[in-house]
mmCIF file of C-alpha atoms in Angstrom:
data_model
loop_
_atom_site.group_PDB
_atom_site.id
_atom_site.type_symbol
_atom_site.label_atom_id
_atom_site.label_comp_id
_atom_site.label_asym_id
_atom_site.label_seq_id
_atom_site.Cartn_x
_atom_site.Cartn_y
_atom_site.Cartn_z
ATOM 1 C CA UNK A 133 73.686 -223.661 -70.829
ATOM 2 C CA UNK A 134 77.299 -224.520 -71.578
ATOM 3 C CA UNK A 135 78.379 -225.620 -75.046
ATOM 4 C CA UNK A 136 81.827 -227.072 -75.743
ATOM 5 C CA UNK A 137 83.117 -227.659 -79.256
ATOM 6 C CA UNK A 138 86.168 -229.919 -79.570
ATOM 7 C CA UNK A 139 88.427 -229.304 -82.596
ATOM 8 C CA UNK A 140 89.625 -232.148 -84.834
ATOM 9 C CA UNK A 141 92.876 -233.908 -84.028
ATOM 10 C CA UNK A 142 95.832 -231.752 -85.150
ATOM 11 C CA UNK A 143 97.443 -233.166 -88.253
ATOM 12 C CA UNK A 144 94.294 -234.873 -89.493
ATOM 13 C CA UNK A 145 92.663 -233.771 -92.743
ATOM 14 C CA UNK A 146 89.880 -232.026 -90.837
ATOM 15 C CA UNK A 147 92.426 -230.425 -88.521
ATOM 16 C CA UNK A 148 94.293 -228.624 -91.289
ATOM 17 C CA UNK A 149 93.654 -224.936 -90.856
ATOM 18 C CA UNK A 150 93.219 -222.059 -93.261
ATOM 19 C CA UNK A 151 96.163 -220.255 -94.860
ATOM 20 C CA UNK A 152 97.140 -217.245 -92.750
ATOM 21 C CA UNK A 153 98.374 -213.702 -93.282
ATOM 22 C CA UNK A 154 100.314 -212.620 -90.187
ATOM 23 C CA UNK A 155 101.657 -209.216 -89.218
ATOM 24 C CA UNK A 156 104.211 -209.419 -86.400
ATOM 25 C CA UNK A 157 104.407 -206.117 -84.496
ATOM 26 C CA UNK A 158 107.466 -205.942 -82.229
ATOM 27 C CA UNK A 159 108.245 -203.324 -79.584
ATOM 28 C CA UNK A 160 111.849 -202.016 -79.833
ATOM 29 C CA UNK A 161 111.441 -199.039 -77.462
ATOM 30 C CA UNK A 162 113.774 -198.177 -74.594
ATOM 31 C CA UNK A 163 111.703 -200.115 -72.067
ATOM 32 C CA UNK A 164 112.648 -203.284 -73.972
ATOM 33 C CA UNK A 165 116.396 -202.825 -73.438
ATOM 34 C CA UNK A 166 118.331 -205.722 -71.979
ATOM 35 C CA UNK A 167 116.846 -209.214 -71.670
ATOM 36 C CA UNK A 168 113.436 -208.149 -73.030
ATOM 37 C CA UNK A 169 114.641 -207.348 -76.557
ATOM 38 C CA UNK A 170 116.639 -210.596 -76.591
ATOM 39 C CA UNK A 171 113.522 -212.550 -75.623
ATOM 40 C CA UNK A 172 111.458 -210.696 -78.233
ATOM 41 C CA UNK A 173 113.965 -211.478 -81.004
ATOM 42 C CA UNK A 174 114.029 -215.145 -80.037
ATOM 43 C CA UNK A 175 110.245 -215.284 -79.928
ATOM 44 C CA UNK A 176 109.937 -213.637 -83.333
ATOM 45 C CA UNK A 177 112.508 -215.945 -84.925
ATOM 46 C CA UNK A 178 110.675 -218.962 -83.502
ATOM 47 C CA UNK A 179 107.402 -217.568 -84.870
ATOM 48 C CA UNK A 180 108.756 -217.418 -88.419
ATOM 49 C CA UNK A 181 109.680 -221.095 -88.195
ATOM 50 C CA UNK A 182 105.969 -221.940 -87.828
ATOM 51 C CA UNK A 183 104.940 -220.368 -91.137
ATOM 52 C CA UNK A 184 104.241 -222.491 -94.212
ATOM 53 C CA UNK A 185 104.839 -221.677 -97.877
ATOM 54 C CA UNK A 186 101.157 -220.889 -98.492
ATOM 55 C CA UNK A 187 101.155 -218.309 -95.684
ATOM 56 C CA UNK A 188 101.952 -214.596 -96.019
ATOM 57 C CA UNK A 189 103.738 -212.400 -93.460
ATOM 58 C CA UNK A 190 105.246 -209.026 -92.649
ATOM 59 C CA UNK A 191 106.951 -207.446 -89.620
ATOM 60 C CA UNK A 192 106.525 -203.971 -88.115
ATOM 61 C CA UNK A 193 108.982 -202.662 -85.530
ATOM 62 C CA UNK A 194 108.128 -199.595 -83.480
ATOM 63 C CA UNK A 195 109.299 -197.187 -80.795
ATOM 64 C CA UNK A 196 108.745 -193.433 -81.400
ATOM 65 C CA UNK A 197 107.981 -194.354 -85.012
ATOM 66 C CA UNK A 198 107.280 -197.569 -86.911
ATOM 67 C CA UNK A 199 109.227 -199.248 -89.723
ATOM 68 C CA UNK A 200 108.031 -202.308 -91.697
ATOM 69 C CA UNK A 201 110.226 -205.147 -92.895
ATOM 70 C CA UNK A 202 108.579 -204.864 -96.331
ATOM 71 C CA UNK A 203 105.993 -202.450 -97.701
ATOM 72 C CA UNK A 204 103.708 -205.354 -98.625
ATOM 73 C CA UNK A 205 103.067 -208.839 -97.245
ATOM 74 C CA UNK A 206 105.482 -211.520 -98.440
ATOM 75 C CA UNK A 207 104.998 -215.188 -99.224
ATOM 76 C CA UNK A 208 106.559 -217.351 -96.505
ATOM 77 C CA UNK A 209 109.241 -218.793 -98.780
ATOM 78 C CA UNK A 210 112.846 -219.564 -97.868
ATOM 79 C CA UNK A 211 114.438 -216.447 -99.408
ATOM 80 C CA UNK A 212 112.102 -213.971 -97.726
ATOM 81 C CA UNK A 213 112.210 -215.824 -94.413
ATOM 82 C CA UNK A 214 116.027 -215.722 -94.397
ATOM 83 C CA UNK A 215 115.955 -211.969 -95.118
ATOM 84 C CA UNK A 216 113.452 -211.486 -92.291
ATOM 85 C CA UNK A 217 115.659 -213.420 -89.861
ATOM 86 C CA UNK A 218 118.650 -211.182 -90.672
ATOM 87 C CA UNK A 219 116.437 -208.109 -90.164
ATOM 88 C CA UNK A 220 115.254 -209.403 -86.782
ATOM 89 C CA UNK A 221 118.756 -210.204 -85.501
ATOM 90 C CA UNK A 222 119.764 -206.562 -86.077
ATOM 91 C CA UNK A 223 116.906 -205.189 -83.945
ATOM 92 C CA UNK A 224 117.977 -203.040 -81.007
ATOM 93 C CA UNK A 225 116.002 -201.198 -78.327
ATOM 94 C CA UNK A 226 115.738 -197.445 -77.774
ATOM 95 C CA UNK A 227 113.325 -194.515 -77.873
ATOM 96 C CA UNK A 228 109.778 -194.072 -76.626
ATOM 97 C CA UNK A 229 106.876 -196.529 -76.599
ATOM 98 C CA UNK A 230 104.181 -195.422 -79.065
ATOM 99 C CA UNK A 231 101.949 -198.481 -79.245
ATOM 100 C CA UNK A 232 98.815 -196.756 -80.502
ATOM 101 C CA UNK A 233 100.275 -195.311 -83.756
ATOM 102 C CA UNK A 234 102.017 -198.636 -84.443
ATOM 103 C CA UNK A 235 98.804 -200.602 -83.982
ATOM 104 C CA UNK A 236 96.885 -198.170 -86.192
ATOM 105 C CA UNK A 237 99.513 -198.534 -88.921
ATOM 106 C CA UNK A 238 99.378 -202.304 -88.567
ATOM 107 C CA UNK A 239 95.597 -202.348 -88.922
ATOM 108 C CA UNK A 240 95.924 -200.146 -91.991
ATOM 109 C CA UNK A 241 98.385 -202.616 -93.514
ATOM 110 C CA UNK A 242 95.954 -205.472 -92.908
ATOM 111 C CA UNK A 243 93.127 -203.505 -94.510
ATOM 112 C CA UNK A 244 95.185 -202.556 -97.567
ATOM 113 C CA UNK A 245 96.113 -206.200 -98.132
ATOM 114 C CA UNK A 246 92.507 -207.301 -98.773
ATOM 115 C CA UNK A 247 93.645 -210.915 -98.514
ATOM 116 C CA UNK A 248 91.363 -213.944 -98.452
ATOM 117 C CA UNK A 249 93.733 -215.564 -95.928
ATOM 118 C CA UNK A 250 92.844 -215.670 -92.233
ATOM 119 C CA UNK A 251 94.331 -212.366 -91.060
ATOM 120 C CA UNK A 252 95.982 -212.012 -87.670
ATOM 121 C CA UNK A 253 98.311 -209.702 -85.767
ATOM 122 C CA UNK A 254 100.850 -211.058 -83.278
ATOM 123 C CA UNK A 255 101.845 -208.217 -80.951
ATOM 124 C CA UNK A 256 105.073 -208.553 -78.911
ATOM 125 C CA UNK A 257 105.626 -205.888 -76.222
ATOM 126 C CA UNK A 258 106.120 -205.254 -72.513
ATOM 127 C CA UNK A 259 103.073 -202.985 -72.683
ATOM 128 C CA UNK A 260 104.745 -200.010 -70.959
ATOM 129 C CA UNK A 261 102.170 -197.382 -71.977
ATOM 130 C CA UNK A 262 99.972 -194.829 -70.260
ATOM 131 C CA UNK A 263 97.082 -194.625 -72.744
ATOM 132 C CA UNK A 264 95.508 -198.036 -72.174
ATOM 133 C CA UNK A 265 91.939 -196.794 -72.593
ATOM 134 C CA UNK A 266 92.640 -195.184 -75.977
ATOM 135 C CA UNK A 267 94.428 -198.307 -77.148
ATOM 136 C CA UNK A 268 91.584 -200.663 -76.168
ATOM 137 C CA UNK A 269 88.971 -198.373 -77.716
ATOM 138 C CA UNK A 270 90.890 -198.379 -80.995
ATOM 139 C CA UNK A 271 91.072 -202.189 -80.979
ATOM 140 C CA UNK A 272 87.274 -202.337 -80.777
ATOM 141 C CA UNK A 273 86.751 -199.665 -83.445
ATOM 142 C CA UNK A 274 89.329 -200.656 -86.046
ATOM 143 C CA UNK A 275 90.162 -204.361 -85.730
ATOM 144 C CA UNK A 276 87.256 -205.703 -87.793
ATOM 145 C CA UNK A 277 87.713 -209.369 -88.703
ATOM 146 C CA UNK A 278 91.456 -209.384 -88.008
ATOM 147 C CA UNK A 279 92.439 -211.483 -84.976
ATOM 148 C CA UNK A 280 94.795 -209.950 -82.423
ATOM 149 C CA UNK A 281 97.157 -212.184 -80.419
ATOM 150 C CA UNK A 282 99.508 -210.785 -77.766
ATOM 151 C CA UNK A 283 102.777 -211.955 -76.240
ATOM 152 C CA UNK A 284 103.941 -210.137 -73.102
ATOM 153 C CA UNK A 285 107.729 -209.812 -72.915
ATOM 154 C CA UNK A 286 109.988 -209.362 -69.868
ATOM 155 C CA UNK A 287 109.762 -209.724 -66.102
ATOM 156 C CA UNK A 288 106.893 -207.267 -65.578
ATOM 157 C CA UNK A 289 104.712 -206.956 -68.690
ATOM 158 C CA UNK A 290 101.396 -205.114 -68.578
ATOM 159 C CA UNK A 291 99.344 -208.283 -68.106
ATOM 160 C CA UNK A 292 96.045 -206.403 -67.878
ATOM 161 C CA UNK A 293 96.581 -204.686 -71.230
ATOM 162 C CA UNK A 294 97.877 -207.818 -72.945
ATOM 163 C CA UNK A 295 94.906 -209.947 -71.877
ATOM 164 C CA UNK A 296 92.296 -207.290 -72.671
ATOM 165 C CA UNK A 297 93.742 -206.652 -76.143
ATOM 166 C CA UNK A 298 93.688 -210.372 -76.933
ATOM 167 C CA UNK A 299 90.151 -210.860 -75.634
ATOM 168 C CA UNK A 300 88.790 -207.874 -77.559
ATOM 169 C CA UNK A 301 90.669 -209.117 -80.628
ATOM 170 C CA UNK A 302 89.275 -212.671 -80.329
ATOM 171 C CA UNK A 303 92.832 -213.896 -79.931
ATOM 172 C CA UNK A 304 95.172 -215.625 -77.492
ATOM 173 C CA UNK A 305 97.607 -214.225 -74.934
ATOM 174 C CA UNK A 306 100.823 -215.599 -73.447
ATOM 175 C CA UNK A 307 103.855 -214.312 -71.544
ATOM 176 C CA UNK A 308 107.602 -214.890 -71.870
ATOM 177 C CA UNK A 309 109.676 -213.879 -68.838
ATOM 178 C CA UNK A 310 112.767 -216.019 -69.362
ATOM 179 C CA UNK A 311 114.859 -215.771 -72.516
ATOM 180 C CA UNK A 312 115.788 -219.443 -72.256
ATOM 181 C CA UNK A 313 112.083 -220.326 -72.509
ATOM 182 C CA UNK A 314 111.337 -218.129 -75.535
ATOM 183 C CA UNK A 315 111.557 -220.793 -78.229
ATOM 184 C CA UNK A 316 109.575 -223.361 -76.237
ATOM 185 C CA UNK A 317 106.866 -220.917 -75.160
ATOM 186 C CA UNK A 318 106.422 -219.569 -78.681
ATOM 187 C CA UNK A 319 106.310 -223.110 -80.041
ATOM 188 C CA UNK A 320 103.527 -223.982 -77.588
ATOM 189 C CA UNK A 321 101.746 -220.687 -78.276
ATOM 190 C CA UNK A 322 101.743 -221.217 -82.029
ATOM 191 C CA UNK A 323 100.637 -224.806 -81.640
ATOM 192 C CA UNK A 324 97.478 -223.367 -80.080
ATOM 193 C CA UNK A 325 96.831 -220.746 -82.750
ATOM 194 C CA UNK A 326 98.865 -222.376 -85.535
ATOM 195 C CA UNK A 327 95.917 -222.351 -87.882
ATOM 196 C CA UNK A 328 92.281 -221.629 -87.158
ATOM 197 C CA UNK A 329 90.376 -224.843 -87.871
ATOM 198 C CA UNK A 330 87.065 -222.957 -88.158
ATOM 199 C CA UNK A 331 86.381 -219.229 -88.537
ATOM 200 C CA UNK A 332 83.341 -216.935 -88.762
ATOM 201 C CA UNK A 333 81.330 -219.181 -86.471
ATOM 202 C CA UNK A 334 77.538 -218.970 -86.495
ATOM 203 C CA UNK A 335 75.237 -220.436 -83.832
ATOM 204 C CA UNK A 336 71.722 -221.486 -84.847
ATOM 205 C CA UNK A 337 69.043 -223.161 -82.742
ATOM 206 C CA UNK A 338 65.817 -224.996 -83.382
ATOM 207 C CA UNK A 339 63.194 -225.688 -80.708
ATOM 208 C CA UNK A 340 65.290 -224.055 -77.983
ATOM 209 C CA UNK A 341 65.566 -220.384 -77.016
ATOM 210 C CA UNK A 342 69.061 -219.220 -76.120
ATOM 211 C CA UNK A 343 69.699 -215.636 -75.038
ATOM 212 C CA UNK A 344 72.753 -213.624 -74.043
ATOM 213 C CA UNK A 345 75.379 -215.905 -75.548
ATOM 214 C CA UNK A 346 78.966 -215.189 -74.443
ATOM 215 C CA UNK A 347 81.434 -214.441 -75.854
ATOM 216 C CA UNK A 348 79.166 -212.131 -77.846
ATOM 217 C CA UNK A 349 81.478 -212.323 -80.863
ATOM 218 C CA UNK A 350 82.216 -215.989 -81.332
ATOM 219 C CA UNK A 351 85.972 -216.668 -81.417
ATOM 220 C CA UNK A 352 87.687 -218.956 -83.891
ATOM 221 C CA UNK A 353 88.189 -222.650 -83.214
ATOM 222 C CA UNK A 354 91.883 -223.551 -82.960
ATOM 223 C CA UNK A 355 93.525 -226.939 -83.139
ATOM 224 C CA UNK A 356 94.063 -228.450 -79.707
ATOM 225 C CA UNK A 357 91.895 -225.898 -77.881
ATOM 226 C CA UNK A 358 88.194 -226.457 -77.066
ATOM 227 C CA UNK A 359 85.736 -223.629 -77.616
ATOM 228 C CA UNK A 360 83.386 -222.880 -74.687
ATOM 229 C CA UNK A 361 80.175 -220.860 -75.089
ATOM 230 C CA UNK A 362 77.838 -219.843 -72.260
ATOM 231 C CA UNK A 363 74.185 -218.932 -72.829
ATOM 232 C CA UNK A 364 71.001 -218.272 -70.872
ATOM 233 C CA UNK A 365 67.838 -220.229 -71.678
ATOM 234 C CA UNK A 366 64.737 -218.057 -71.858
ATOM 235 C CA UNK A 367 62.575 -220.919 -70.548
ATOM 236 C CA UNK A 368 62.770 -224.562 -69.555
ATOM 237 C CA UNK A 369 63.665 -226.400 -72.787
ATOM 238 C CA UNK A 370 61.422 -229.158 -74.040
ATOM 239 C CA UNK A 371 64.219 -230.361 -76.291
ATOM 240 C CA UNK A 372 65.662 -229.203 -79.564
ATOM 241 C CA UNK A 373 68.837 -228.789 -81.601
ATOM 242 C CA UNK A 374 71.764 -226.400 -81.667
ATOM 243 C CA UNK A 375 73.908 -226.114 -84.785
ATOM 244 C CA UNK A 376 77.308 -224.481 -84.748
ATOM 245 C CA UNK A 377 78.978 -223.940 -88.096
ATOM 246 C CA UNK A 378 81.809 -222.024 -89.710
ATOM 247 C CA UNK A 379 84.292 -221.826 -92.549
ATOM 248 C CA UNK A 380 86.989 -224.498 -92.763
ATOM 249 C CA UNK A 381 89.682 -225.402 -95.264
ATOM 250 C CA UNK A 382 87.205 -227.532 -97.203
ATOM 251 C CA UNK A 383 84.291 -225.082 -96.984
ATOM 252 C CA UNK A 384 81.368 -224.581 -94.641
ATOM 253 C CA UNK A 385 80.843 -227.236 -91.954
ATOM 254 C CA UNK A 386 78.030 -227.406 -89.416
ATOM 255 C CA UNK A 387 77.893 -229.505 -86.258
ATOM 256 C CA UNK A 388 74.496 -230.372 -84.781
ATOM 257 C CA UNK A 389 73.865 -231.073 -81.092
ATOM 258 C CA UNK A 390 70.615 -232.321 -79.593
ATOM 259 C CA UNK A 391 69.460 -230.744 -76.331
ATOM 260 C CA UNK A 392 67.851 -233.056 -73.783
ATOM 261 C CA UNK A 393 65.418 -231.369 -71.395
ATOM 262 C CA UNK A 394 66.222 -234.060 -68.826
ATOM 263 C CA UNK A 395 69.931 -233.408 -68.961
ATOM 264 C CA UNK A 396 71.966 -232.730 -65.830
ATOM 265 C CA UNK A 397 71.710 -229.369 -64.086
ATOM 266 C CA UNK A 398 74.394 -227.615 -62.100
ATOM 267 C CA UNK A 399 74.954 -224.191 -60.560
ATOM 268 C CA UNK A 400 78.484 -224.079 -61.957
ATOM 269 C CA UNK A 401 77.118 -223.662 -65.477
ATOM 270 C CA UNK A 402 75.081 -220.628 -64.423
ATOM 271 C CA UNK A 403 78.032 -219.138 -62.531
ATOM 272 C CA UNK A 404 80.237 -219.461 -65.591
ATOM 273 C CA UNK A 405 77.600 -217.652 -67.661
ATOM 274 C CA UNK A 406 77.444 -214.844 -65.082
ATOM 275 C CA UNK A 407 81.223 -214.388 -65.134
ATOM 276 C CA UNK A 408 81.201 -214.311 -68.922
ATOM 277 C CA UNK A 409 78.490 -211.642 -68.884
ATOM 278 C CA UNK A 410 80.455 -209.527 -66.401
ATOM 279 C CA UNK A 411 83.517 -209.668 -68.698
ATOM 280 C CA UNK A 412 81.331 -208.669 -71.639
ATOM 281 C CA UNK A 413 79.833 -205.753 -69.707
ATOM 282 C CA UNK A 414 83.271 -204.477 -68.667
ATOM 283 C CA UNK A 415 84.493 -204.761 -72.256
ATOM 284 C CA UNK A 416 81.465 -202.744 -73.412
ATOM 285 C CA UNK A 417 82.950 -199.716 -71.638
ATOM 286 C CA UNK A 418 85.419 -199.546 -74.535
ATOM 287 C CA UNK A 419 82.488 -199.447 -76.957
ATOM 288 C CA UNK A 420 80.870 -196.367 -75.434
ATOM 289 C CA UNK A 421 78.502 -198.032 -72.942
ATOM 290 C CA UNK A 422 77.147 -195.880 -70.101
ATOM 291 C CA UNK A 423 79.392 -196.531 -67.042
ATOM 292 C CA UNK A 424 76.433 -196.099 -64.674
ATOM 293 C CA UNK A 425 74.387 -198.731 -66.517
ATOM 294 C CA UNK A 426 77.349 -201.127 -66.630
ATOM 295 C CA UNK A 427 77.973 -200.667 -62.919
ATOM 296 C CA UNK A 428 74.330 -201.336 -62.049
ATOM 297 C CA UNK A 429 74.230 -204.564 -64.094
ATOM 298 C CA UNK A 430 77.550 -205.814 -62.756
ATOM 299 C CA UNK A 431 76.488 -205.124 -59.160
ATOM 300 C CA UNK A 432 73.238 -207.055 -59.687
ATOM 301 C CA UNK A 433 75.128 -210.011 -61.143
ATOM 302 C CA UNK A 434 77.709 -209.915 -58.359
ATOM 303 C CA UNK A 435 75.005 -209.980 -55.690
ATOM 304 C CA UNK A 436 72.840 -212.602 -57.403
ATOM 305 C CA UNK A 437 75.721 -215.010 -58.038
ATOM 306 C CA UNK A 438 77.933 -214.088 -55.034
ATOM 307 C CA UNK A 439 80.867 -213.026 -57.213
ATOM 308 C CA UNK A 440 83.782 -210.678 -56.721
ATOM 309 C CA UNK A 441 83.674 -208.011 -59.442
ATOM 310 C CA UNK A 442 85.065 -204.517 -59.989
ATOM 311 C CA UNK A 443 82.140 -203.184 -57.941
ATOM 312 C CA UNK A 444 81.368 -205.992 -55.483
ATOM 313 C CA UNK A 445 83.347 -207.997 -52.963
ATOM 314 C CA UNK A 446 82.753 -210.832 -50.533
ATOM 315 C CA UNK A 447 82.939 -210.290 -46.761
ATOM 316 C CA UNK A 448 83.294 -213.259 -44.397
ATOM 317 C CA UNK A 449 81.200 -212.921 -41.229
ATOM 318 C CA UNK A 450 81.785 -215.412 -38.394
ATOM 319 C CA UNK A 451 78.643 -215.635 -36.240
ATOM 320 C CA UNK A 452 80.045 -218.324 -33.924
ATOM 321 C CA UNK A 453 81.660 -217.684 -30.541
ATOM 322 C CA UNK A 454 85.435 -217.908 -30.521
ATOM 323 C CA UNK A 455 85.437 -219.301 -26.956
ATOM 324 C CA UNK A 456 83.047 -221.572 -25.043
ATOM 325 C CA UNK A 457 82.009 -221.569 -21.359
ATOM 326 C CA UNK A 458 80.689 -219.008 -18.870
ATOM 327 C CA UNK A 459 82.308 -215.550 -18.861
ATOM 328 C CA UNK A 460 84.484 -214.622 -15.830
ATOM 329 C CA UNK A 461 85.202 -210.922 -15.070
ATOM 330 C CA UNK A 462 88.829 -210.014 -14.261
ATOM 331 C CA UNK A 463 90.082 -206.658 -12.926
ATOM 332 C CA UNK A 464 93.140 -205.291 -14.775
ATOM 333 C CA UNK A 465 95.424 -202.507 -13.631
ATOM 334 C CA UNK A 466 95.132 -199.334 -15.682
ATOM 335 C CA UNK A 467 98.086 -198.585 -17.935
ATOM 336 C CA UNK A 468 97.422 -194.816 -17.779
ATOM 337 C CA UNK A 469 98.618 -192.486 -14.993
ATOM 338 C CA UNK A 470 96.073 -191.552 -12.328
ATOM 339 C CA UNK A 471 93.766 -188.935 -13.737
ATOM 340 C CA UNK A 472 94.199 -190.330 -17.218
ATOM 341 C CA UNK A 473 96.291 -187.339 -18.358
ATOM 342 C CA UNK A 474 99.962 -186.397 -18.562
ATOM 343 C CA UNK A 475 99.143 -182.699 -17.938
ATOM 344 C CA UNK A 476 100.419 -182.505 -14.325
ATOM 345 C CA UNK A 477 103.699 -184.171 -15.259
ATOM 346 C CA UNK A 478 104.249 -181.712 -18.128
ATOM 347 C CA UNK A 479 103.483 -178.763 -15.805
ATOM 348 C CA UNK A 480 106.047 -179.979 -13.279
ATOM 349 C CA UNK A 481 108.679 -180.407 -16.000
ATOM 350 C CA UNK A 482 107.961 -176.895 -17.242
ATOM 351 C CA UNK A 483 108.522 -175.303 -13.803
ATOM 352 C CA UNK A 484 111.744 -177.274 -13.412
ATOM 353 C CA UNK A 485 113.072 -175.888 -16.706
ATOM 354 C CA UNK A 486 112.134 -172.333 -15.629
ATOM 355 C CA UNK A 487 114.104 -172.727 -12.406
ATOM 356 C CA UNK A 488 117.121 -174.128 -14.281
ATOM 357 C CA UNK A 489 116.984 -171.135 -16.646
ATOM 358 C CA UNK A 490 116.864 -168.658 -13.746
ATOM 359 C CA UNK A 491 119.851 -170.399 -12.175
ATOM 360 C CA UNK A 492 121.934 -169.982 -15.333
ATOM 361 C CA UNK A 493 120.911 -166.316 -15.537
ATOM 362 C CA UNK A 494 122.070 -165.616 -11.955
ATOM 363 C CA UNK A 495 125.404 -167.368 -12.582
ATOM 364 C CA UNK A 496 126.035 -165.208 -15.639
ATOM 365 C CA UNK A 497 125.341 -162.013 -13.672
ATOM 366 C CA UNK A 498 127.644 -163.030 -10.791
ATOM 367 C CA UNK A 499 130.393 -163.883 -13.248
ATOM 368 C CA UNK A 500 130.164 -160.484 -14.927
ATOM 369 C CA UNK A 501 130.507 -158.670 -11.597
#
């Protein structure tokens, strides 16, 4: 089964999202020198322009160590925003890239805040690290209800790390490779996650059995971005209802959807569910799942649904003749010397060199006499 939830029209009363508390974490290490730090500063300045007075924010810069803009989160008012902009314009790049300690400090800051706002981290980096596994494991263990959004900076960001961090953090991911595009890309990015329209989603069903729903942890619903959920039905449905609800600006809202047993069927829906399950299984490796069990399940899914995965691939086999008609034998001259070996030629060359050497030896003796 495939369920799609469409958010309200942005700008409408129902489309107004929850107040947010945002921690911007920006990489200022040596790998960000040059155009990357310029792009990051532009992106961060554009991000501040999206905040509203009821929002709260803070900034954390890091390289070998991390330094916050303020010790506590600030209200997004004109005076604090102007101070933050001056602080951002002075950012330079240098030192090592210690993402893990910076992320741990950022998560600690979010926990200490204990805010009722929708909490989120916006992480700006080129992702030049060597401890990806440790970083992803920590995201799973420590993130809690905070959402993690990532923006890859520069010409060659670590796209794998950026996307995995965002997916594990129930957030969004984007990339900025051109400094001239920074403001526009950030504007578009924040239009997508500007404010969560619905959070803490809960899926309930009546008269229909849904199993293995993916994503396992339901993401938030953002303005302008549909939410897609894939599930497996335990048996042929006779009909029923599905209700999806969550917290909005005006309180709890639930949306009910009737399920028609005679509805259309399509293999694409099942294939999408299988791909979602594979992603979930691979993510479970960061939660301590047994690699052997994960591999076995992924292989079974790859074979059943003919998918390319980390452990399976597709091989094209052409069982048709490449030429038509009766075969006709043709004799071709051999390209090898007679006998199929260069041994005799090497032996002859060796004797020739011996004779040349003896000739030189005789000439030397005659000259000395």
